[in-house]
PDB file of C-alpha atoms in Angstrom:
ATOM      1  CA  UNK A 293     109.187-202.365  -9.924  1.00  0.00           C
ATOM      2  CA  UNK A 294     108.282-200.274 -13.240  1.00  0.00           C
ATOM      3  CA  UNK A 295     111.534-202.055 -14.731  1.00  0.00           C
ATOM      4  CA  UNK A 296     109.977-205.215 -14.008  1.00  0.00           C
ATOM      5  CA  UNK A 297     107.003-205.147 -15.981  1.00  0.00           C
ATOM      6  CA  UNK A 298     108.552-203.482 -18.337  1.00  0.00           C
ATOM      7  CA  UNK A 299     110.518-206.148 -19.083  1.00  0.00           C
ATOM      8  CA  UNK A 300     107.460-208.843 -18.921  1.00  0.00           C
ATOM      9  CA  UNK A 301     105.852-206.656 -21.225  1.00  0.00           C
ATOM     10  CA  UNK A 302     108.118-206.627 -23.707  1.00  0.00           C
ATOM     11  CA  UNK A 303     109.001-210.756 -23.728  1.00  0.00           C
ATOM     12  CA  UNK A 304     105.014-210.718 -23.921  1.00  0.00           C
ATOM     13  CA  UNK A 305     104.715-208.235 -26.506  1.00  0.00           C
ATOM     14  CA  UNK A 306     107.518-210.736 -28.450  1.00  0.00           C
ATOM     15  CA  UNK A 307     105.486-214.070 -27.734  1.00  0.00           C
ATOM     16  CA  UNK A 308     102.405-212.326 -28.791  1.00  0.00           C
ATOM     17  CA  UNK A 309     104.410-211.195 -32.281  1.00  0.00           C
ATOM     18  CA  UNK A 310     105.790-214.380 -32.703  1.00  0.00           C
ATOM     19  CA  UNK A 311     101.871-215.757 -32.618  1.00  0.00           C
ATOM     20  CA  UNK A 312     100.810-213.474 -35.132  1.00  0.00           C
ATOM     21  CA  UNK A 313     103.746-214.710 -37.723  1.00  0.00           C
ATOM     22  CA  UNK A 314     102.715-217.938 -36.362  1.00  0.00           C
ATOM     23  CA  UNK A 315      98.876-217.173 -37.283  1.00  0.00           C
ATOM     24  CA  UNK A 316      99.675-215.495 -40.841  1.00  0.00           C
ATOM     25  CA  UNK A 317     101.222-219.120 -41.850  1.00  0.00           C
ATOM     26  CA  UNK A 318      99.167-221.287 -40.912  1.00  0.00           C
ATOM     27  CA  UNK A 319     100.715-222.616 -38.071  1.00  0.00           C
ATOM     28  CA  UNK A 320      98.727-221.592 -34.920  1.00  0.00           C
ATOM     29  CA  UNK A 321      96.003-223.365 -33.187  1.00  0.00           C
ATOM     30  CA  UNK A 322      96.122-222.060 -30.032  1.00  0.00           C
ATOM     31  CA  UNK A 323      94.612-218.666 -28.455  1.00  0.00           C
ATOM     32  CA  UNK A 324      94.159-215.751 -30.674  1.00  0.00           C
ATOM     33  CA  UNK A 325      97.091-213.235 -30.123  1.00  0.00           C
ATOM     34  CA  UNK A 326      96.632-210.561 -27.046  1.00  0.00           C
ATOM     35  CA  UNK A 327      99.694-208.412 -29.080  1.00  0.00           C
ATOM     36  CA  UNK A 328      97.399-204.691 -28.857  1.00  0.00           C
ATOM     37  CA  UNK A 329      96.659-204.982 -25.446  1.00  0.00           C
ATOM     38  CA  UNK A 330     100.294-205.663 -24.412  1.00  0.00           C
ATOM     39  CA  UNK A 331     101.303-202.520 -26.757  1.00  0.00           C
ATOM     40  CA  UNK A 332      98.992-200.636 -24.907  1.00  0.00           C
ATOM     41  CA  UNK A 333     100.054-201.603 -21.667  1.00  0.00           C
ATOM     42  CA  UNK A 334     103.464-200.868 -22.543  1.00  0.00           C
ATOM     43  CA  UNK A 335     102.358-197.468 -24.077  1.00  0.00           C
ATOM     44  CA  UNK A 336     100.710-196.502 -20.745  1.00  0.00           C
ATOM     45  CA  UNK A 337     104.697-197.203 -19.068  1.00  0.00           C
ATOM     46  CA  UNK A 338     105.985-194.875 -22.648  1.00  0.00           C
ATOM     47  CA  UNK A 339     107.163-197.493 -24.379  1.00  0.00           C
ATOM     48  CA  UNK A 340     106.466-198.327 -28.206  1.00  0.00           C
ATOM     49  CA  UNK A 341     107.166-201.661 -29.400  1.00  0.00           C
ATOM     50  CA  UNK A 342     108.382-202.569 -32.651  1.00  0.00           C
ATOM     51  CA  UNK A 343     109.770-205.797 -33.805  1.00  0.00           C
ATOM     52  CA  UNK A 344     112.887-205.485 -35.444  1.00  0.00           C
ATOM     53  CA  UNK A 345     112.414-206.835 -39.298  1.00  0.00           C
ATOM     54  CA  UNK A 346     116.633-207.480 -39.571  1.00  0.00           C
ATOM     55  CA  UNK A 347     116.628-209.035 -36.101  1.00  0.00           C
ATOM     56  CA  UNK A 348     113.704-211.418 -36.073  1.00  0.00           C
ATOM     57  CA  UNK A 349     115.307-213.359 -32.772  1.00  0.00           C
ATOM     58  CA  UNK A 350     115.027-210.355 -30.555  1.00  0.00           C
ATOM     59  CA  UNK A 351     112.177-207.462 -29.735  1.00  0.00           C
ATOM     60  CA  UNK A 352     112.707-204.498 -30.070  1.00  0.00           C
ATOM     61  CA  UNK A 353     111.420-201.646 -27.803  1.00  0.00           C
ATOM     62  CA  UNK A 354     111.979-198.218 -27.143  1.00  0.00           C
ATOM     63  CA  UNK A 355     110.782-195.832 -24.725  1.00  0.00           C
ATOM     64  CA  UNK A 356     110.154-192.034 -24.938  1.00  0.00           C
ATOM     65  CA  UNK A 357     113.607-191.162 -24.286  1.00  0.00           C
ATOM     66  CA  UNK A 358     115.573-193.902 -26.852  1.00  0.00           C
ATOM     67  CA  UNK A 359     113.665-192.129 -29.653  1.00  0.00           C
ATOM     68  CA  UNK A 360     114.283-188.465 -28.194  1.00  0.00           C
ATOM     69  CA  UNK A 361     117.711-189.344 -28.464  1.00  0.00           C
ATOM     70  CA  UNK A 362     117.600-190.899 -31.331  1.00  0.00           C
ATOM     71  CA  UNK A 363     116.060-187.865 -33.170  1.00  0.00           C
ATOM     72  CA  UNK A 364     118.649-185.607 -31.040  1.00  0.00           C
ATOM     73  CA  UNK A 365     121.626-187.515 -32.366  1.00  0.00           C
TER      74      UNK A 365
END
């Protein structure tokens, strides 16, 4: 079930992103973005989200053990 909202987390935490970008240009009228609160929902499962700047079509996330082996490799 963790895996689960995991996942809804992160397309959230990317719809909330892509409101922000949205926001900065001028382009949104709708609710103010809710992107912090996801991140700290997803922080609470030991996740960190991070869009990807050179892959603006996809969100990136990575939990406690991507970046330990990340910093291992």
């Amino acid at each position: 079930m963790s895996g689960c909202k995991r996942e809804i987390l992160r397309r959230w935490a990317w719809d909330e992103y892509l409101k922000e970008l949205a926001a900065a240009e001028g382009m949104s009228e709708g609710e103010p973005s809710r992107l912090d609160e996801v991140k700290a929902a997803l922080l609470r499962l030991g996740e960190t989200w991070r869009p990807k700047p050179f892959a603006p079509a996809a969100a990136g996330v990575r939990s406690q053990e991507d970046e330990a082996e990340l910093l291992a490799a």
